[in-house]
Structures are given as C-alpha cells and as structure tokens.
PDB file of C-alpha atoms and ligand atoms in Angstrom:
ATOM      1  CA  UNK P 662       3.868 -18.719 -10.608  1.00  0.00           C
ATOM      2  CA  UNK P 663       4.336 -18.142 -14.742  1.00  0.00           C
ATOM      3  CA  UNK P 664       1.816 -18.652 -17.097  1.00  0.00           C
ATOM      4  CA  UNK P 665       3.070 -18.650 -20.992  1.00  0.00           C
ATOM      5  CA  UNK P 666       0.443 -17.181 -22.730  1.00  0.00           C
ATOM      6  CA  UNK P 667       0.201 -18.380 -26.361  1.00  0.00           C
ATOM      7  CA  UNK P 668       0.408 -15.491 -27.433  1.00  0.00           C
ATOM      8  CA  UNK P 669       3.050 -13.312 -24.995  1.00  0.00           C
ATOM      9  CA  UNK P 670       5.257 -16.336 -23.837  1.00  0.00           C
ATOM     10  CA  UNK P 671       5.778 -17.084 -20.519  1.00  0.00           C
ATOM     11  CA  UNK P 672       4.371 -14.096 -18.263  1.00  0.00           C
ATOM     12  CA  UNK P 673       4.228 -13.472 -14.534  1.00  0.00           C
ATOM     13  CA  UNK P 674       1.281 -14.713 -12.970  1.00  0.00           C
ATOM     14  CA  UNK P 675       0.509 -10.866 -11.990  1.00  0.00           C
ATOM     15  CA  UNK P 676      -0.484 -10.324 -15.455  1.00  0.00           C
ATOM     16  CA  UNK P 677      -3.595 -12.459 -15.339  1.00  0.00           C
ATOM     17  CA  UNK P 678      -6.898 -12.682 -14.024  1.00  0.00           C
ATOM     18  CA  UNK P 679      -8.078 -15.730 -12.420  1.00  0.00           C
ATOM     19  CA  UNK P 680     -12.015 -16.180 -13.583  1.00  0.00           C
ATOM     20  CA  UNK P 681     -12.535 -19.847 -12.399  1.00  0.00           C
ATOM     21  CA  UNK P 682     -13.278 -23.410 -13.917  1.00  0.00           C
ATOM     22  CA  UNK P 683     -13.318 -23.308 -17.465  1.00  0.00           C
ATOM     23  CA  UNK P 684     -17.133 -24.188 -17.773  1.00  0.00           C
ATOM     24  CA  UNK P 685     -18.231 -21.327 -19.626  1.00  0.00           C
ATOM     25  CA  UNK P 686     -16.560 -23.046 -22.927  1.00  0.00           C
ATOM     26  CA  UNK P 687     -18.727 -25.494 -22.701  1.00  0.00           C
ATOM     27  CA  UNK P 688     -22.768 -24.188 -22.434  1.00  0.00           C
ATOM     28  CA  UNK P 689     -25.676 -25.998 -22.320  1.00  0.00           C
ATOM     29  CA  UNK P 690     -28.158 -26.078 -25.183  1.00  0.00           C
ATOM     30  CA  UNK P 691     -30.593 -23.276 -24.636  1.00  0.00           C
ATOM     31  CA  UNK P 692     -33.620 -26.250 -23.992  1.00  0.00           C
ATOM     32  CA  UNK P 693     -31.071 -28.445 -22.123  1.00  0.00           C
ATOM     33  CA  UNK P 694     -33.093 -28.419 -19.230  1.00  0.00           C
ATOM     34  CA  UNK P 695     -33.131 -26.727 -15.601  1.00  0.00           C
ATOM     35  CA  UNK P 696     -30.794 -29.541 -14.288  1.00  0.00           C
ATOM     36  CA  UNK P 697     -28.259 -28.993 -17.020  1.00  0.00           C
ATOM     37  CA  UNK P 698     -28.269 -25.488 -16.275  1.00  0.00           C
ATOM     38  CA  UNK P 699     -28.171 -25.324 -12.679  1.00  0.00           C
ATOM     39  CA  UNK P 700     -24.945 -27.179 -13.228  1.00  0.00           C
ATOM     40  CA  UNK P 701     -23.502 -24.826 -15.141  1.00  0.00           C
ATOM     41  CA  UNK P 702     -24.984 -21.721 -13.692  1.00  0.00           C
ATOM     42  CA  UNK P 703     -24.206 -22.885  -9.868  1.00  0.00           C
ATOM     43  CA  UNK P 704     -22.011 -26.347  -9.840  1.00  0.00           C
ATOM     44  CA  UNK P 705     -18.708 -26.435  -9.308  1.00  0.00           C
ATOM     45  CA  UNK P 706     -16.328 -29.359  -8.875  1.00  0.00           C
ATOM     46  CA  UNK P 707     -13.295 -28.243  -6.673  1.00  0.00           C
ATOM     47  CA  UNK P 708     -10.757 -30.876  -7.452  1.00  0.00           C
ATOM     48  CA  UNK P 709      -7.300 -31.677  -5.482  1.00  0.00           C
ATOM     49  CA  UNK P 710      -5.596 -32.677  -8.985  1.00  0.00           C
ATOM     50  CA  UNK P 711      -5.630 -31.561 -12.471  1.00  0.00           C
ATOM     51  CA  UNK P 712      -8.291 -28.663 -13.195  1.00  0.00           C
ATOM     52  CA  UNK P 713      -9.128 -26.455 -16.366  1.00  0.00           C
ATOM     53  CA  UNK P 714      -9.201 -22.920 -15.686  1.00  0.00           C
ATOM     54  CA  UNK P 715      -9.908 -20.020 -17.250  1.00  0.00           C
ATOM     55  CA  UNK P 716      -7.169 -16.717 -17.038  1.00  0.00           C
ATOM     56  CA  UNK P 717      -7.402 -13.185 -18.448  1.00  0.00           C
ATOM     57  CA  UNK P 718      -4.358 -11.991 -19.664  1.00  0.00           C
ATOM     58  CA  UNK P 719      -5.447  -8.796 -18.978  1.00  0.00           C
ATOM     59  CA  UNK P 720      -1.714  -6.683 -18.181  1.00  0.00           C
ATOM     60  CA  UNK P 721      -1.062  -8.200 -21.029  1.00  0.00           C
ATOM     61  CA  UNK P 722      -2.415  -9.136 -24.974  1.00  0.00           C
ATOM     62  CA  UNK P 723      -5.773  -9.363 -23.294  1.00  0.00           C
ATOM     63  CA  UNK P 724      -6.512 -13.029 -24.471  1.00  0.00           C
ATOM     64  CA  UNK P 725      -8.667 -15.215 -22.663  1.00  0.00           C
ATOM     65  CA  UNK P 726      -6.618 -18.610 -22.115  1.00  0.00           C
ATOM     66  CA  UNK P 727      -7.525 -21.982 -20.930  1.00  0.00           C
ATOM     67  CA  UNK P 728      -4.616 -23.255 -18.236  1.00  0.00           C
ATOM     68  CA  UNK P 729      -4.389 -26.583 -17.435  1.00  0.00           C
ATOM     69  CA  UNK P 730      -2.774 -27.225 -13.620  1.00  0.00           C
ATOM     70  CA  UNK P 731      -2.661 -28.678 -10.884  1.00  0.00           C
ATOM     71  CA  UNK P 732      -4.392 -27.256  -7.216  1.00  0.00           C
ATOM     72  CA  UNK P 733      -1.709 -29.513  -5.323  1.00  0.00           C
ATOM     73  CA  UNK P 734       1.447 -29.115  -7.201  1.00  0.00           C
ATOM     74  CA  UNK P 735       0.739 -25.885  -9.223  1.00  0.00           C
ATOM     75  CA  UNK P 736       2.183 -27.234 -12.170  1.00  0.00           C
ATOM     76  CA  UNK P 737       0.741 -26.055 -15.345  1.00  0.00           C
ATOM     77  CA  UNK P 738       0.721 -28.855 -18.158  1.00  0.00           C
ATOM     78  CA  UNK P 739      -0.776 -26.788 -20.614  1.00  0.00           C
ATOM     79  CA  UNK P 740      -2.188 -22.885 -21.556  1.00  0.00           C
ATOM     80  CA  UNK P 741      -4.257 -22.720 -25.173  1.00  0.00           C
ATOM     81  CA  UNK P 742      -6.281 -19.564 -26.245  1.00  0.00           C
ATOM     82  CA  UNK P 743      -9.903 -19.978 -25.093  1.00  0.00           C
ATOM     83  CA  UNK P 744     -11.276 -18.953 -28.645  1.00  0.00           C
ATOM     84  CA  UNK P 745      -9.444 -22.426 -29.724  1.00  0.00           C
ATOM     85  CA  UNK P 746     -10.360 -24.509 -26.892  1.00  0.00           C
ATOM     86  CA  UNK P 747     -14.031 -23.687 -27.970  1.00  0.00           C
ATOM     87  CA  UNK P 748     -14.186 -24.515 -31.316  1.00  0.00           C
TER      88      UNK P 748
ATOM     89  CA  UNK U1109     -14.141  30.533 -34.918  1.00  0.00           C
ATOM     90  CA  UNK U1110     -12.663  29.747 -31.483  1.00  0.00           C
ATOM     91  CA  UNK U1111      -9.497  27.263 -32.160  1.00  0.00           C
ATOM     92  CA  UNK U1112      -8.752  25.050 -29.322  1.00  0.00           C
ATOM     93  CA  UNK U1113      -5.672  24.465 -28.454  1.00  0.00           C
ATOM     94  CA  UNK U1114      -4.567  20.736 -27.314  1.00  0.00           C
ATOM     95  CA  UNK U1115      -3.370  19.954 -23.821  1.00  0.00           C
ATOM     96  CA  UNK U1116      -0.311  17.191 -23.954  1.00  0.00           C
ATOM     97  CA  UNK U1117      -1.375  14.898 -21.484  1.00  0.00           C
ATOM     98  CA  UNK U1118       2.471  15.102 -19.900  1.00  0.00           C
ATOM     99  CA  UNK U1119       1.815  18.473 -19.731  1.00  0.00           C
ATOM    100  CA  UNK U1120       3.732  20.609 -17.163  1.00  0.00           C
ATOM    101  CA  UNK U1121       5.218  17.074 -16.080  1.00  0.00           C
ATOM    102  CA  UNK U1122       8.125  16.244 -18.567  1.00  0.00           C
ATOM    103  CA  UNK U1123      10.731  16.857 -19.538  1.00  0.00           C
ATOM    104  CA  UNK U1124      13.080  16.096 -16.742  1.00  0.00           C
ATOM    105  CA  UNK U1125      16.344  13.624 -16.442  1.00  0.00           C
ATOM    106  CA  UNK U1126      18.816  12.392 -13.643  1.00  0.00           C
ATOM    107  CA  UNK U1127      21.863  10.926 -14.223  1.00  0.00           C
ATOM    108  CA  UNK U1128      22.206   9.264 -17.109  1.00  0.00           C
ATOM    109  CA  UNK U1129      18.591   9.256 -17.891  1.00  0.00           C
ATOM    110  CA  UNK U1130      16.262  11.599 -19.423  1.00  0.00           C
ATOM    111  CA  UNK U1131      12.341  11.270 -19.756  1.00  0.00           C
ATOM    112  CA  UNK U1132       9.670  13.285 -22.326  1.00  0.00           C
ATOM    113  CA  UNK U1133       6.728  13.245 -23.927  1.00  0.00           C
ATOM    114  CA  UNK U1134       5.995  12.037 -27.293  1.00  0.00           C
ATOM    115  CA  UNK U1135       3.507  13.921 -29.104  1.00  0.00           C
ATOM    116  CA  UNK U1136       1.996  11.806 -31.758  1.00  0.00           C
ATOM    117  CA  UNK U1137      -0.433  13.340 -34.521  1.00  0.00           C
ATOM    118  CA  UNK U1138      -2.817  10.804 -34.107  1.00  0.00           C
ATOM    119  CA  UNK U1139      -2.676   7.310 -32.798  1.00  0.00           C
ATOM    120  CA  UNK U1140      -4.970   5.133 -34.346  1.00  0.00           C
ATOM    121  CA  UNK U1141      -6.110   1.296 -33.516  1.00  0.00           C
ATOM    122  CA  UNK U1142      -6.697  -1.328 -35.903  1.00  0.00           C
ATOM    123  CA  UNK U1143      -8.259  -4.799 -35.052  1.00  0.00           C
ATOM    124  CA  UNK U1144      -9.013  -6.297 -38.156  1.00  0.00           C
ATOM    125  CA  UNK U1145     -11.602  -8.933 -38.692  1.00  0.00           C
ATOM    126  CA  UNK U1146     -12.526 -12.144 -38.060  1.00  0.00           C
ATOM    127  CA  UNK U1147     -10.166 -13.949 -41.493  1.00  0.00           C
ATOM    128  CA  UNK U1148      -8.964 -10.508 -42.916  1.00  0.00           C
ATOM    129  CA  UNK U1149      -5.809  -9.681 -41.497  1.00  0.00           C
ATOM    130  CA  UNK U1150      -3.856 -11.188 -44.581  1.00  0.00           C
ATOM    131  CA  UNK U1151      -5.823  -8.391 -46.577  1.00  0.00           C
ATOM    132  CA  UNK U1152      -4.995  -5.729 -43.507  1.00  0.00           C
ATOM    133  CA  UNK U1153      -1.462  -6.892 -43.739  1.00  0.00           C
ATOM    134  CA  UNK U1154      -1.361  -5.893 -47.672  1.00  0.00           C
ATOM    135  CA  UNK U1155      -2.527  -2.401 -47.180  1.00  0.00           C
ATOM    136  CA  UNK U1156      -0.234  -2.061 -44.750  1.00  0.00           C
ATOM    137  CA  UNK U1157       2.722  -3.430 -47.299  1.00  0.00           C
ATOM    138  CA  UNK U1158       1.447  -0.890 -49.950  1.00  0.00           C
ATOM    139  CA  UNK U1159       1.424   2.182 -47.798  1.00  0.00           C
ATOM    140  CA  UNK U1160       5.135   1.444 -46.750  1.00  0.00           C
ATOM    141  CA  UNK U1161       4.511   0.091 -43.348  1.00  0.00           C
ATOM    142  CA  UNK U1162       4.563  -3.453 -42.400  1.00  0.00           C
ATOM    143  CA  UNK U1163       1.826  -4.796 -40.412  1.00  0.00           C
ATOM    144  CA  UNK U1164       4.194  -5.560 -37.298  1.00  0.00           C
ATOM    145  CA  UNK U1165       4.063  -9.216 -36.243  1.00  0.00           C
ATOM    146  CA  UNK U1166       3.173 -10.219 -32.354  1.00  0.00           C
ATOM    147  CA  UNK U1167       5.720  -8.389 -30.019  1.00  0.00           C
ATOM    148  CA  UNK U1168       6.943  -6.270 -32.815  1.00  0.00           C
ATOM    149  CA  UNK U1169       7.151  -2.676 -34.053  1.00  0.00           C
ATOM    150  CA  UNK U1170       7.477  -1.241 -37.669  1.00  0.00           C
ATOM    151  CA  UNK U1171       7.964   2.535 -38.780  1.00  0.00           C
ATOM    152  CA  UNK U1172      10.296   5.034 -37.466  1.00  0.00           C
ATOM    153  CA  UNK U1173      10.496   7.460 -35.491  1.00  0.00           C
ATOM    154  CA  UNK U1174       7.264   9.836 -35.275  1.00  0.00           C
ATOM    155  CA  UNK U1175       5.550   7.184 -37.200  1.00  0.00           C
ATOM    156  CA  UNK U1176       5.097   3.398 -36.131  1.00  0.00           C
ATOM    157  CA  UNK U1177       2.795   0.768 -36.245  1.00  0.00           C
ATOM    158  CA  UNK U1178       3.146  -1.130 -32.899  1.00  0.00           C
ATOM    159  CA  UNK U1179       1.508  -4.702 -31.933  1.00  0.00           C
ATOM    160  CA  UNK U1180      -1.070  -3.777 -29.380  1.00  0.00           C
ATOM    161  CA  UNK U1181      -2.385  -6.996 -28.184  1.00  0.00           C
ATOM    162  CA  UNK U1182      -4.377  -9.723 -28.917  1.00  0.00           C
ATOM    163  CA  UNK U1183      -5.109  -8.749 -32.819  1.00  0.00           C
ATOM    164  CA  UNK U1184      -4.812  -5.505 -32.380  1.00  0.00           C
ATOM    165  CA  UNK U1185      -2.074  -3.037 -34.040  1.00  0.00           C
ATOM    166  CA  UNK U1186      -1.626   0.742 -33.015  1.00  0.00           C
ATOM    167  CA  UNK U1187      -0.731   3.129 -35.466  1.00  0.00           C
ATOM    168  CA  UNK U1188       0.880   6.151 -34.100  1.00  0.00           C
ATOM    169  CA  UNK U1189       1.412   9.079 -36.120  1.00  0.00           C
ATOM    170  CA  UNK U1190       0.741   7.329 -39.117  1.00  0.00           C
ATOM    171  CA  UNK U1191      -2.846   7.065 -40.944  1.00  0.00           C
ATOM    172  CA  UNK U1192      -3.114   4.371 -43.405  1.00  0.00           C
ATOM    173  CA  UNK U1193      -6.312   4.742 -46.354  1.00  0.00           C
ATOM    174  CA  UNK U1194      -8.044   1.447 -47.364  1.00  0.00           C
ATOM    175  CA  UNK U1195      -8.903  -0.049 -44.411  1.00  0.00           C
ATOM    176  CA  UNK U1196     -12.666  -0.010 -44.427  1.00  0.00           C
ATOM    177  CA  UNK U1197     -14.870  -3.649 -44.614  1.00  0.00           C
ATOM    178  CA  UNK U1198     -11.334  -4.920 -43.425  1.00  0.00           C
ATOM    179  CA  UNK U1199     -10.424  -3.840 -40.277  1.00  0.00           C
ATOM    180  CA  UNK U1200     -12.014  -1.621 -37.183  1.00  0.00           C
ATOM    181  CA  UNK U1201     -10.102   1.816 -37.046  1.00  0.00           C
ATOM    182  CA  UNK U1202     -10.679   3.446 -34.218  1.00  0.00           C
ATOM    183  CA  UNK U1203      -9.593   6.540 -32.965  1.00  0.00           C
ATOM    184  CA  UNK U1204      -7.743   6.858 -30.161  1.00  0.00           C
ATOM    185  CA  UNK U1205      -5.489  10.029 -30.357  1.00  0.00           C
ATOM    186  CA  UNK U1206      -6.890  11.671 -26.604  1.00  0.00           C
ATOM    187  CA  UNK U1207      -6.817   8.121 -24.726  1.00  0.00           C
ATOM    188  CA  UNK U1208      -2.963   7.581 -24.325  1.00  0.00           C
ATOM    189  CA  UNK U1209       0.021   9.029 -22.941  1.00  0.00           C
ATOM    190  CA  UNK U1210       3.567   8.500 -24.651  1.00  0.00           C
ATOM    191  CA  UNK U1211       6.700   8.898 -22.997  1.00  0.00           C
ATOM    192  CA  UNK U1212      10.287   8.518 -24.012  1.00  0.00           C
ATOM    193  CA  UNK U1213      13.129   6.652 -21.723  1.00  0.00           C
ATOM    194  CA  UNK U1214      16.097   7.535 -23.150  1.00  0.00           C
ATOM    195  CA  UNK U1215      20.062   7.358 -21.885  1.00  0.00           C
ATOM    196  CA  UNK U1216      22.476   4.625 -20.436  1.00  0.00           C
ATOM    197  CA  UNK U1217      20.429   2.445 -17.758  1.00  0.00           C
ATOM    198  CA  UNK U1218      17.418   3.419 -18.927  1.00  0.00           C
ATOM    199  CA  UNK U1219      16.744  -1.010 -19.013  1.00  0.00           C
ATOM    200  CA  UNK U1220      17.763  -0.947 -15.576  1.00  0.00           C
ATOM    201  CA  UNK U1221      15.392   1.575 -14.340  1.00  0.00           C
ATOM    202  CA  UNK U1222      12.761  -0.391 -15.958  1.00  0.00           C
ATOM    203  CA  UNK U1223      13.725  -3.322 -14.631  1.00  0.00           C
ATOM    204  CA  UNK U1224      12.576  -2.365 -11.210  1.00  0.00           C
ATOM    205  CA  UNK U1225       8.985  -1.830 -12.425  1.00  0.00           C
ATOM    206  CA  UNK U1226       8.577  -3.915 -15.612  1.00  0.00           C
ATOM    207  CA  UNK U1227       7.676  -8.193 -14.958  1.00  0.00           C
ATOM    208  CA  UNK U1228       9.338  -8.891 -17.983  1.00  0.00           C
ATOM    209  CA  UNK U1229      13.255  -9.448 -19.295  1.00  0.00           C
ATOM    210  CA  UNK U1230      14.170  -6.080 -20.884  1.00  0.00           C
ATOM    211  CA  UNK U1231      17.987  -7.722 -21.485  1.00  0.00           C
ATOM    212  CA  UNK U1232      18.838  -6.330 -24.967  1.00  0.00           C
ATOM    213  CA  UNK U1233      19.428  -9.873 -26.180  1.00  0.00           C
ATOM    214  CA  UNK U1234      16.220 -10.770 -25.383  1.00  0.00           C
ATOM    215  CA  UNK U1235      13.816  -7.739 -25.884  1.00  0.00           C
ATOM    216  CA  UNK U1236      15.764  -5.911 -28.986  1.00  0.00           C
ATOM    217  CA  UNK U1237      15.291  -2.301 -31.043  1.00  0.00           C
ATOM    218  CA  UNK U1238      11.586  -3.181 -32.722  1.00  0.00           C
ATOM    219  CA  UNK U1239      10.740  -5.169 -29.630  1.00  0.00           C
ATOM    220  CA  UNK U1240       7.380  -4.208 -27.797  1.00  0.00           C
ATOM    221  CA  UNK U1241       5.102  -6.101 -25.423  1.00  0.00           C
ATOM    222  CA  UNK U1242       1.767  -5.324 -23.375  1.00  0.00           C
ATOM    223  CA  UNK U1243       2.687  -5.822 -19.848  1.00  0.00           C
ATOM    224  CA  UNK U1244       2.001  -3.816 -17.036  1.00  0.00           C
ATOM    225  CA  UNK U1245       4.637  -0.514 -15.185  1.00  0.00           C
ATOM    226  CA  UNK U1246       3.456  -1.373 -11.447  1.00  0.00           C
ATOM    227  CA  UNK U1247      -0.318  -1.611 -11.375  1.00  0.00           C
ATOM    228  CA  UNK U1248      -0.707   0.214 -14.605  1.00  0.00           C
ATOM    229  CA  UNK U1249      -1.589  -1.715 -17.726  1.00  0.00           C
ATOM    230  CA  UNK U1250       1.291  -0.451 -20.595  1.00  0.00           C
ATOM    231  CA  UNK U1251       3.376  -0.546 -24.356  1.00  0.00           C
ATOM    232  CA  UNK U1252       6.621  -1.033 -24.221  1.00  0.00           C
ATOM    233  CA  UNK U1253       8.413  -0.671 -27.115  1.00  0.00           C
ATOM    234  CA  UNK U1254      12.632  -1.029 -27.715  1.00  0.00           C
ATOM    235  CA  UNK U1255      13.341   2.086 -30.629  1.00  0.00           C
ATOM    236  CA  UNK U1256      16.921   2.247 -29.379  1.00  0.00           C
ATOM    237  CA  UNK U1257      19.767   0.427 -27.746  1.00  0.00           C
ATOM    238  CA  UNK U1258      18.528   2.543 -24.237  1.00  0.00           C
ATOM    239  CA  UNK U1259      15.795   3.964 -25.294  1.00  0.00           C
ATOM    240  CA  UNK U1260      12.125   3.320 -24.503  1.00  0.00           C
ATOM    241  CA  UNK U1261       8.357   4.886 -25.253  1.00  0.00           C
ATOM    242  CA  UNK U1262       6.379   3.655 -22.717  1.00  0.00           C
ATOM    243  CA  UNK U1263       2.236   4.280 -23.495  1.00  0.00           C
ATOM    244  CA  UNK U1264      -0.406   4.085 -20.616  1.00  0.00           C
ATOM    245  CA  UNK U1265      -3.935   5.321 -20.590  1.00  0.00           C
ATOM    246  CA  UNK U1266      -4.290   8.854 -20.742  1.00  0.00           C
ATOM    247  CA  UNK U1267      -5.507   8.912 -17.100  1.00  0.00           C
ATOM    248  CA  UNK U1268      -2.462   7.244 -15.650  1.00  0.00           C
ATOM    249  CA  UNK U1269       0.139   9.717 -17.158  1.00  0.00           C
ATOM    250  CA  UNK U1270       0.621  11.850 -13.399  1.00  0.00           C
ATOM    251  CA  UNK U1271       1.072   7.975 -12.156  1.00  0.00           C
ATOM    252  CA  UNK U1272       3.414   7.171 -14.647  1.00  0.00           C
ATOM    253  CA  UNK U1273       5.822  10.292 -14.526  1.00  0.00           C
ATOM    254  CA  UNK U1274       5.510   9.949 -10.639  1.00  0.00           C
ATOM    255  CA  UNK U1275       6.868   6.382 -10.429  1.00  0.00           C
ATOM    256  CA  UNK U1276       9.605   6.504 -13.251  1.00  0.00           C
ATOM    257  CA  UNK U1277      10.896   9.998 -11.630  1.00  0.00           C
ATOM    258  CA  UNK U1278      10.910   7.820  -8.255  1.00  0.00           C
ATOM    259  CA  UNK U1279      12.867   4.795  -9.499  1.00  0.00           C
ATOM    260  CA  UNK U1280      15.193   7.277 -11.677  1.00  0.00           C
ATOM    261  CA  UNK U1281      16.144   9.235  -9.006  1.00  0.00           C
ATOM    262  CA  UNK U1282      16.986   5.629  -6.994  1.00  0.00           C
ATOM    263  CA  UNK U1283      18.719   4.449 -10.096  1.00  0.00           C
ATOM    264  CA  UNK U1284      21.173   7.644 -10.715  1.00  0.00           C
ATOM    265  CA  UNK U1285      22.575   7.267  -7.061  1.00  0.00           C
ATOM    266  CA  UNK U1286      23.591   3.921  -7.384  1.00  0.00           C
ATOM    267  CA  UNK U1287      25.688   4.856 -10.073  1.00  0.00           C
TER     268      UNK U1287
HETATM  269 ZN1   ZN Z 620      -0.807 -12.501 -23.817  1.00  0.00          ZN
END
C-alpha cells in the first residue's frame, strides 16, 4: 500500500501511523451534550466502503493527513493535510 | 576551570569502508532547528536570503559543505553548522547540536547500498545533489540528503547512531561482494 503525502509524495505505507476514523477533526461543542459526546468519545462506524481516516506520517515530514479509501478495495481516492481538512 | 571535552556520537565506530564504499562521521558545530510560525515563514525565508543561505524548499538542501540548511519536515528546516542572527518573534530556534548523529556515505554504489534499507527511489534522476527527504533506514526514523553524485549524510537520533553504523556496515559488507 502507498500513501502520497501532500507534502512527501507518494510514500510507503510503512511510513505512517494508522490512528483511526477521522472524527477528531470534527469535535463537538463543549455544551453539545452527553449524547453528542459519547459519539465522538466511544462511536464508531466501521464501514465496508469509502472511510476517512486519519495517518501520521511519522517516518516521514511528520504531518497528520486525512486519507480517503476504501476497506474493500484499498484504493485511496484522496490524502489532504489534516490542519486543512479542519479549517 | 575544568573544560569538557565533547564525545562524537560515532565515536570509536567510524571511519571504516569496503569496497567501493567508505562511511564517517560528520562533525557539525552546531545543528540548529527552525520551525517558524504560524504566517511568518516568508519573513524566515528573507533572513535566510540576507545571511547567504536560502531557506531550502520541501525535499531540498541549501549551503555547502560543513554548512547547510536542510528541510527537516513538516515546516521545519535544520541548520547544520550554520547559525543565522534575526530570527527571534519569527521563528522557534532550537538547539539541537547533542540530539543527532551525522554520517557520510560516500563512493561508487553507495545508492545501491541504500537501496536495500531506504523505502524510497534514491535513482539519481529522481533524488538529485540538494535532494533530501525524512524517511526512515530500517526501523529508524532519518535525513537523507544527496551532496554528491554517490555521496550521502544520513542523520538519526543521537541514540540510534550504534544502530545505524551496525546496519550500514552489514549491508556494505553484502554490497562489496556482489561486486
Ligand atoms: Zn510527509
């Protein structure tokens, strides 16, 4: 598997870490609620398909990147720097 | 005043070479990061211009020998025997002199000894003199940096140096036979 870090190019996947669905971009409001945050905290959807996740390129540049793929095929449609992704 | 003398950390290691291919240390004055901040690194990149160095784009390397700035990663450059004035409210310079060894690659196949522990295309059409990238040398997290048509410096943590001298000596030694 290659990942192209925006940054590095296209890297060997033993470069990254793997830190999981890309949920921490997007955080509740502090007074959201229990429910809201239980989601976030616990809740995880574990799709066959197209998933967001988020990968440390930590051999690497050390940038945190959001990759875009897919847990059947293991194509990856799309990688864009996590401080981006957030804004 | 007791004066203390610095230990190299390659010390007692390097230098050694087989075949084609030797290996040393590079002893550096000082190496130096700068990360500068959040909507300043045009200004970084002007002090940089003024003292004679250009701040080296991503995957590059500026200077010369005994004195280079090399890209270090995600907005991050390394200056290595080189100190440049004029940074301050601009950039985070941090000193790092004691944290990393350097080692030089030098001689004909010195790519293809790298090859066998670098996940990367070190073809010299691809990753030319000036070249550098993060990456890792087996497990350990590492600079590379072109300076020469065969020549390398290769820069781990400070810690890893035994490591490093232990696994480029092995694939060296592997590398000189087959040729
Ligand atoms: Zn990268």
């Amino acid at each position: 598997m290659r990942i192209t870090c925006p940054i590095c190019g296209e890297r060997d996947r033993r470069e990254f870490y793997y830190q999981g669905a890309a949920v921490a971009l997007d955080r509740p409001a502090p007074d959201a609620g229990p429910q809201a945050w239980d989601d976030y905290v616990h809740l995880r959807d574990n799709p066959a398909g197209r998933t967001c996740d988020l990968w440390f390129h930590e051999m690497g540049c050390g940038a945190w990147i959001v990759v875009e793929r897919d847990t059947v095929t293991h194509e990856v449609y799309s990688t864009e720097l996590a401080e981006k992704a957030a804004r | 005043m007791v004066k203390l003398v610095a230990k190299a950390p390659c010390e007692g290691l390097l230098p050694f070479s087989y075949g084609t291919v030797s290996l040393s240390e590079v002893t550096y004055d000082s190496l130096t990061s700068v990360a500068p901040f959040v909507g300043k690194s045009k200004a970084v990149a002007d002090v940089f211009k003024a003292a004679g160095t250009p701040m080296p784009a991503v995957g590059r390397a500026t200077g010369k020998d005994g004195q280079r700035a090399i890209w270090f990663g995600r907005g991050q450059v390394l200056l290595a025997g080189l100190t440049i004035e004029g940074l301050e409210g601009l950039a985070a310079a941090t000193d790092q002199s004691d944290a990393w060894a350097v080692v030089r690659l030098e001689g004909e196949n010195a790519d293809a000894i790298l090859a066998r522990l670098i996940p990367l295309d070190l073809d010299k059409g691809v990753f030319k003199r000036g070249h550098t990238a993060r990456t890792q040398v087996q497990h350990m997290m590492a600079s590379i940096t072109r300076t020469g048509v065969q020549t390398f410096e290769i820069i781990v943590m400070r810690s890893m140096a035994r490591t490093l001298v232990h696994e480029l000596e092995v694939v060296m030694k592997a590398v000189a036979a087959r040729h």
